[in-house]
Amino acid sequence: MEGAMRLVQGVTAMVPDDPESNAVWLIRFTSIQFGISFFTSITRTDNNGALALLGLYASFGRKCEASKLYFVFLVLSCLTDLVWMVMYGNQISGAELQEIQNEWEDYAFPPVTIAKFVLAMSVIQFFVKVVSIPFTYKLFNNLIDDDVPSTLPRGGRPSYSASATSSHPPAASSEAPAGYQTAAKDEL
């Protein structure tokens, strides 16, 4: 356990603390994930495209809560991808055996070459996800909460005044200028 903690500390020490650079790296990683998800969707129904879009939203918008959500889903996605790759790899082996024995008609599976391609793309996507985990962690850890103005330190509380909290612009007069009314009558 202590070795794992040292490994995590060593990895996070290599990732910069600057949220801007973490966001740029995360945009790169999630763009790659999104592109690869097009290829894996040939035979694999998964949510990697939607997950990559959440990562893009979190990194482009520098949203703390979206980054946390993306981090949790990214870790869960890595776990399910690992399980899927082990199971799918075993199915490819079974499909190859069926193909060699000329019993392909009885085996419901996509062509072996396509299945191998999708598995290879899934492995690449898995590694991209694993590499992006520390950047995602550092991004949401170094961002200021979404409801706190950016001029305050992390965890600071803003002081609200009545004029600052009003999100509505001043009400406009209900009367239109006279020139506007006469121009509208001329068009009718």
PDB file of C-alpha atoms in Angstrom, residues 2-188:
ATOM      1  CA  GLU A   2       2.837   2.366   0.821  1.00  0.00           C
ATOM      2  CA  GLY A   3       4.443   1.643  -2.554  1.00  0.00           C
ATOM      3  CA  ALA A   4       1.204   2.510  -4.329  1.00  0.00           C
ATOM      4  CA  MET A   5       1.006   5.817  -2.445  1.00  0.00           C
ATOM      5  CA  ARG A   6       4.583   6.663  -3.472  1.00  0.00           C
ATOM      6  CA  LEU A   7       3.711   5.836  -7.071  1.00  0.00           C
ATOM      7  CA  VAL A   8       0.652   8.099  -6.986  1.00  0.00           C
ATOM      8  CA  GLN A   9       2.665  10.914  -5.388  1.00  0.00           C
ATOM      9  CA  GLY A  10       5.415  10.489  -7.983  1.00  0.00           C
ATOM     10  CA  VAL A  11       2.942  10.629 -10.865  1.00  0.00           C
ATOM     11  CA  THR A  12       1.110  13.653  -9.518  1.00  0.00           C
ATOM     12  CA  ALA A  13       4.440  15.412  -8.919  1.00  0.00           C
ATOM     13  CA  MET A  14       5.135  15.175 -12.674  1.00  0.00           C
ATOM     14  CA  VAL A  15       1.813  16.836 -13.542  1.00  0.00           C
ATOM     15  CA  PRO A  16       1.885  20.649 -13.374  1.00  0.00           C
ATOM     16  CA  ASP A  17      -0.215  22.459 -10.783  1.00  0.00           C
ATOM     17  CA  ASP A  18      -1.340  25.124 -13.237  1.00  0.00           C
ATOM     18  CA  PRO A  19      -5.046  24.620 -14.073  1.00  0.00           C
ATOM     19  CA  GLU A  20      -4.586  26.180 -17.508  1.00  0.00           C
ATOM     20  CA  SER A  21      -1.915  23.712 -18.607  1.00  0.00           C
ATOM     21  CA  ASN A  22      -3.876  20.815 -17.089  1.00  0.00           C
ATOM     22  CA  ALA A  23      -6.946  21.934 -19.022  1.00  0.00           C
ATOM     23  CA  VAL A  24      -4.958  22.101 -22.265  1.00  0.00           C
ATOM     24  CA  TRP A  25      -3.595  18.595 -21.721  1.00  0.00           C
ATOM     25  CA  LEU A  26      -7.058  17.354 -20.812  1.00  0.00           C
ATOM     26  CA  ILE A  27      -8.475  18.836 -24.009  1.00  0.00           C
ATOM     27  CA  ARG A  28      -5.850  16.898 -25.956  1.00  0.00           C
ATOM     28  CA  PHE A  29      -6.565  13.640 -24.140  1.00  0.00           C
ATOM     29  CA  THR A  30     -10.337  13.931 -24.400  1.00  0.00           C
ATOM     30  CA  SER A  31     -10.127  14.840 -28.089  1.00  0.00           C
ATOM     31  CA  ILE A  32      -8.141  11.656 -28.698  1.00  0.00           C
ATOM     32  CA  GLN A  33     -10.688   9.668 -26.670  1.00  0.00           C
ATOM     33  CA  PHE A  34     -13.531  11.158 -28.667  1.00  0.00           C
ATOM     34  CA  GLY A  35     -11.847  10.348 -31.986  1.00  0.00           C
ATOM     35  CA  ILE A  36     -11.081   6.765 -30.977  1.00  0.00           C
ATOM     36  CA  SER A  37     -14.655   6.260 -29.771  1.00  0.00           C
ATOM     37  CA  PHE A  38     -15.790   6.514 -33.407  1.00  0.00           C
ATOM     38  CA  PHE A  39     -13.686   3.468 -34.260  1.00  0.00           C
ATOM     39  CA  THR A  40     -14.621   1.450 -31.189  1.00  0.00           C
ATOM     40  CA  SER A  41     -18.310   1.992 -31.879  1.00  0.00           C
ATOM     41  CA  ILE A  42     -18.028  -0.342 -34.885  1.00  0.00           C
ATOM     42  CA  THR A  43     -18.712  -3.348 -32.672  1.00  0.00           C
ATOM     43  CA  ARG A  44     -18.682  -1.950 -29.153  1.00  0.00           C
ATOM     44  CA  THR A  45     -21.554  -0.024 -27.662  1.00  0.00           C
ATOM     45  CA  ASP A  46     -20.105   2.144 -24.933  1.00  0.00           C
ATOM     46  CA  ASN A  47     -20.314   5.634 -23.544  1.00  0.00           C
ATOM     47  CA  ASN A  48     -16.762   6.774 -24.289  1.00  0.00           C
ATOM     48  CA  GLY A  49     -17.928   9.431 -26.757  1.00  0.00           C
ATOM     49  CA  ALA A  50     -20.235  10.998 -24.188  1.00  0.00           C
ATOM     50  CA  LEU A  51     -17.551  10.701 -21.516  1.00  0.00           C
ATOM     51  CA  ALA A  52     -15.070  12.522 -23.771  1.00  0.00           C
ATOM     52  CA  LEU A  53     -17.629  15.283 -24.372  1.00  0.00           C
ATOM     53  CA  LEU A  54     -18.030  15.699 -20.605  1.00  0.00           C
ATOM     54  CA  GLY A  55     -14.248  15.963 -20.325  1.00  0.00           C
ATOM     55  CA  LEU A  56     -14.143  18.560 -23.090  1.00  0.00           C
ATOM     56  CA  TYR A  57     -16.880  20.575 -21.363  1.00  0.00           C
ATOM     57  CA  ALA A  58     -15.047  20.378 -18.030  1.00  0.00           C
ATOM     58  CA  SER A  59     -11.707  21.416 -19.492  1.00  0.00           C
ATOM     59  CA  PHE A  60     -12.931  24.124 -21.888  1.00  0.00           C
ATOM     60  CA  GLY A  61     -15.201  25.677 -19.260  1.00  0.00           C
ATOM     61  CA  ARG A  62     -12.777  25.152 -16.347  1.00  0.00           C
ATOM     62  CA  LYS A  63     -15.738  23.906 -14.318  1.00  0.00           C
ATOM     63  CA  CYS A  64     -14.793  22.406 -10.944  1.00  0.00           C
ATOM     64  CA  GLU A  65     -17.906  20.282 -10.459  1.00  0.00           C
ATOM     65  CA  ALA A  66     -17.857  19.019 -14.054  1.00  0.00           C
ATOM     66  CA  SER A  67     -14.190  18.121 -13.632  1.00  0.00           C
ATOM     67  CA  LYS A  68     -14.962  16.137 -10.477  1.00  0.00           C
ATOM     68  CA  LEU A  69     -17.785  14.325 -12.244  1.00  0.00           C
ATOM     69  CA  TYR A  70     -15.554  13.595 -15.221  1.00  0.00           C
ATOM     70  CA  PHE A  71     -12.837  12.277 -12.898  1.00  0.00           C
ATOM     71  CA  VAL A  72     -15.207   9.838 -11.188  1.00  0.00           C
ATOM     72  CA  PHE A  73     -16.673   8.620 -14.489  1.00  0.00           C
ATOM     73  CA  LEU A  74     -13.193   8.365 -16.009  1.00  0.00           C
ATOM     74  CA  VAL A  75     -11.960   6.077 -13.231  1.00  0.00           C
ATOM     75  CA  LEU A  76     -15.116   3.936 -13.455  1.00  0.00           C
ATOM     76  CA  SER A  77     -14.769   3.816 -17.238  1.00  0.00           C
ATOM     77  CA  CYS A  78     -11.166   2.614 -16.945  1.00  0.00           C
ATOM     78  CA  LEU A  79     -12.282  -0.216 -14.678  1.00  0.00           C
ATOM     79  CA  THR A  80     -15.095  -1.301 -16.995  1.00  0.00           C
ATOM     80  CA  ASP A  81     -12.809  -0.985 -20.036  1.00  0.00           C
ATOM     81  CA  LEU A  82     -10.289  -3.299 -18.405  1.00  0.00           C
ATOM     82  CA  VAL A  83     -12.969  -5.899 -17.702  1.00  0.00           C
ATOM     83  CA  TRP A  84     -14.349  -5.531 -21.242  1.00  0.00           C
ATOM     84  CA  MET A  85     -10.921  -5.930 -22.861  1.00  0.00           C
ATOM     85  CA  VAL A  86     -10.223  -9.140 -20.931  1.00  0.00           C
ATOM     86  CA  MET A  87     -13.618 -10.603 -21.815  1.00  0.00           C
ATOM     87  CA  TYR A  88     -13.498  -9.442 -25.458  1.00  0.00           C
ATOM     88  CA  GLY A  89      -9.933 -10.727 -25.870  1.00  0.00           C
ATOM     89  CA  ASN A  90     -11.114 -14.160 -24.772  1.00  0.00           C
ATOM     90  CA  GLN A  91     -14.006 -13.995 -27.240  1.00  0.00           C
ATOM     91  CA  ILE A  92     -11.600 -13.160 -30.061  1.00  0.00           C
ATOM     92  CA  SER A  93      -9.568 -16.230 -29.181  1.00  0.00           C
ATOM     93  CA  GLY A  94     -12.734 -18.327 -29.323  1.00  0.00           C
ATOM     94  CA  ALA A  95     -13.736 -16.775 -32.639  1.00  0.00           C
ATOM     95  CA  GLU A  96     -10.317 -17.490 -34.129  1.00  0.00           C
ATOM     96  CA  LEU A  97     -10.592 -21.097 -33.042  1.00  0.00           C
ATOM     97  CA  GLN A  98     -14.060 -21.372 -34.571  1.00  0.00           C
ATOM     98  CA  GLU A  99     -12.784 -19.813 -37.794  1.00  0.00           C
ATOM     99  CA  ILE A 100      -9.889 -22.272 -37.997  1.00  0.00           C
ATOM    100  CA  GLN A 101     -12.235 -25.204 -37.449  1.00  0.00           C
ATOM    101  CA  ASN A 102     -14.608 -23.876 -40.145  1.00  0.00           C
ATOM    102  CA  GLU A 103     -17.502 -23.705 -37.715  1.00  0.00           C
ATOM    103  CA  TRP A 104     -17.948 -19.968 -38.182  1.00  0.00           C
ATOM    104  CA  GLU A 105     -21.667 -20.139 -38.985  1.00  0.00           C
ATOM    105  CA  ASP A 106     -22.543 -21.171 -35.453  1.00  0.00           C
ATOM    106  CA  TYR A 107     -20.560 -18.437 -33.758  1.00  0.00           C
ATOM    107  CA  ALA A 108     -22.297 -15.045 -33.438  1.00  0.00           C
ATOM    108  CA  PHE A 109     -19.364 -12.639 -33.561  1.00  0.00           C
ATOM    109  CA  PRO A 110     -18.135  -9.928 -35.942  1.00  0.00           C
ATOM    110  CA  PRO A 111     -15.317 -10.795 -38.343  1.00  0.00           C
ATOM    111  CA  VAL A 112     -12.098 -11.469 -36.435  1.00  0.00           C
ATOM    112  CA  THR A 113     -10.092  -8.736 -38.161  1.00  0.00           C
ATOM    113  CA  ILE A 114     -12.674  -6.090 -37.207  1.00  0.00           C
ATOM    114  CA  ALA A 115     -12.837  -7.434 -33.658  1.00  0.00           C
ATOM    115  CA  LYS A 116      -9.036  -7.245 -33.356  1.00  0.00           C
ATOM    116  CA  PHE A 117      -9.060  -3.680 -34.697  1.00  0.00           C
ATOM    117  CA  VAL A 118     -11.698  -2.607 -32.164  1.00  0.00           C
ATOM    118  CA  LEU A 119      -9.797  -4.312 -29.353  1.00  0.00           C
ATOM    119  CA  ALA A 120      -6.578  -2.522 -30.398  1.00  0.00           C
ATOM    120  CA  MET A 121      -8.382   0.841 -30.475  1.00  0.00           C
ATOM    121  CA  SER A 122      -9.872   0.070 -27.060  1.00  0.00           C
ATOM    122  CA  VAL A 123      -6.411  -0.661 -25.640  1.00  0.00           C
ATOM    123  CA  ILE A 124      -5.076   2.645 -27.014  1.00  0.00           C
ATOM    124  CA  GLN A 125      -8.087   4.491 -25.610  1.00  0.00           C
ATOM    125  CA  PHE A 126      -7.584   2.777 -22.246  1.00  0.00           C
ATOM    126  CA  PHE A 127      -3.991   4.000 -22.030  1.00  0.00           C
ATOM    127  CA  VAL A 128      -5.024   7.533 -23.010  1.00  0.00           C
ATOM    128  CA  LYS A 129      -7.626   7.478 -20.240  1.00  0.00           C
ATOM    129  CA  VAL A 130      -5.161   6.185 -17.651  1.00  0.00           C
ATOM    130  CA  VAL A 131      -2.631   8.881 -18.574  1.00  0.00           C
ATOM    131  CA  SER A 132      -5.313  11.580 -18.353  1.00  0.00           C
ATOM    132  CA  ILE A 133      -6.398  10.611 -14.810  1.00  0.00           C
ATOM    133  CA  PRO A 134      -3.696  12.612 -12.966  1.00  0.00           C
ATOM    134  CA  PHE A 135      -4.312  15.661 -15.177  1.00  0.00           C
ATOM    135  CA  THR A 136      -8.028  15.462 -14.437  1.00  0.00           C
ATOM    136  CA  TYR A 137      -7.368  15.106 -10.711  1.00  0.00           C
ATOM    137  CA  LYS A 138      -5.028  18.101 -10.665  1.00  0.00           C
ATOM    138  CA  LEU A 139      -7.476  20.155 -12.735  1.00  0.00           C
ATOM    139  CA  PHE A 140     -10.437  19.776 -10.397  1.00  0.00           C
ATOM    140  CA  ASN A 141      -8.196  19.967  -7.337  1.00  0.00           C
ATOM    141  CA  ASN A 142      -6.707  23.310  -8.418  1.00  0.00           C
ATOM    142  CA  LEU A 143      -9.873  24.920  -9.758  1.00  0.00           C
ATOM    143  CA  ILE A 144     -11.884  27.239  -7.600  1.00  0.00           C
ATOM    144  CA  ASP A 145     -15.425  26.099  -6.835  1.00  0.00           C
ATOM    145  CA  ASP A 146     -17.909  27.082  -9.532  1.00  0.00           C
ATOM    146  CA  ASP A 147     -19.985  29.281  -7.227  1.00  0.00           C
ATOM    147  CA  VAL A 148     -16.990  31.202  -5.868  1.00  0.00           C
ATOM    148  CA  PRO A 149     -15.681  34.179  -7.879  1.00  0.00           C
ATOM    149  CA  SER A 150     -12.208  33.599  -9.294  1.00  0.00           C
ATOM    150  CA  THR A 151     -10.637  36.465  -7.315  1.00  0.00           C
ATOM    151  CA  LEU A 152     -11.091  34.617  -4.042  1.00  0.00           C
ATOM    152  CA  PRO A 153      -8.763  31.918  -2.731  1.00  0.00           C
ATOM    153  CA  ARG A 154      -9.994  28.308  -2.875  1.00  0.00           C
ATOM    154  CA  GLY A 155     -12.709  27.800  -0.289  1.00  0.00           C
ATOM    155  CA  GLY A 156     -13.195  31.564   0.239  1.00  0.00           C
ATOM    156  CA  ARG A 157     -16.669  32.944   0.621  1.00  0.00           C
ATOM    157  CA  PRO A 158     -17.803  35.968  -1.346  1.00  0.00           C
ATOM    158  CA  SER A 159     -19.698  38.803   0.268  1.00  0.00           C
ATOM    159  CA  TYR A 160     -22.924  39.404  -1.575  1.00  0.00           C
ATOM    160  CA  SER A 161     -24.658  42.734  -1.826  1.00  0.00           C
ATOM    161  CA  ALA A 162     -28.111  43.378  -3.185  1.00  0.00           C
ATOM    162  CA  SER A 163     -26.816  45.012  -6.353  1.00  0.00           C
ATOM    163  CA  ALA A 164     -24.194  42.335  -6.998  1.00  0.00           C
ATOM    164  CA  THR A 165     -26.590  39.421  -6.701  1.00  0.00           C
ATOM    165  CA  SER A 166     -29.191  40.770  -9.036  1.00  0.00           C
ATOM    166  CA  SER A 167     -28.950  38.815 -12.242  1.00  0.00           C
ATOM    167  CA  HIS A 168     -31.665  40.794 -13.977  1.00  0.00           C
ATOM    168  CA  PRO A 169     -30.891  43.926 -15.987  1.00  0.00           C
ATOM    169  CA  PRO A 170     -32.821  47.060 -15.119  1.00  0.00           C
ATOM    170  CA  ALA A 171     -36.356  46.922 -16.409  1.00  0.00           C
ATOM    171  CA  ALA A 172     -36.846  48.733 -19.687  1.00  0.00           C
ATOM    172  CA  SER A 173     -39.583  51.216 -20.170  1.00  0.00           C
ATOM    173  CA  SER A 174     -42.759  49.685 -21.580  1.00  0.00           C
ATOM    174  CA  GLU A 175     -43.206  52.646 -23.896  1.00  0.00           C
ATOM    175  CA  ALA A 176     -41.392  52.474 -27.212  1.00  0.00           C
ATOM    176  CA  PRO A 177     -39.955  55.582 -28.815  1.00  0.00           C
ATOM    177  CA  ALA A 178     -42.421  57.497 -30.988  1.00  0.00           C
ATOM    178  CA  GLY A 179     -40.383  56.950 -34.144  1.00  0.00           C
ATOM    179  CA  TYR A 180     -40.575  53.187 -33.660  1.00  0.00           C
ATOM    180  CA  GLN A 181     -44.387  53.233 -33.455  1.00  0.00           C
ATOM    181  CA  THR A 182     -44.817  55.307 -36.588  1.00  0.00           C
ATOM    182  CA  ALA A 183     -42.349  53.156 -38.544  1.00  0.00           C
ATOM    183  CA  ALA A 184     -44.310  50.043 -37.592  1.00  0.00           C
ATOM    184  CA  LYS A 185     -47.595  51.629 -38.770  1.00  0.00           C
ATOM    185  CA  ASP A 186     -46.046  52.565 -42.130  1.00  0.00           C
ATOM    186  CA  GLU A 187     -44.996  48.948 -42.772  1.00  0.00           C
ATOM    187  CA  LEU A 188     -48.531  47.637 -42.212  1.00  0.00           C
TER     188      LEU A 188
END
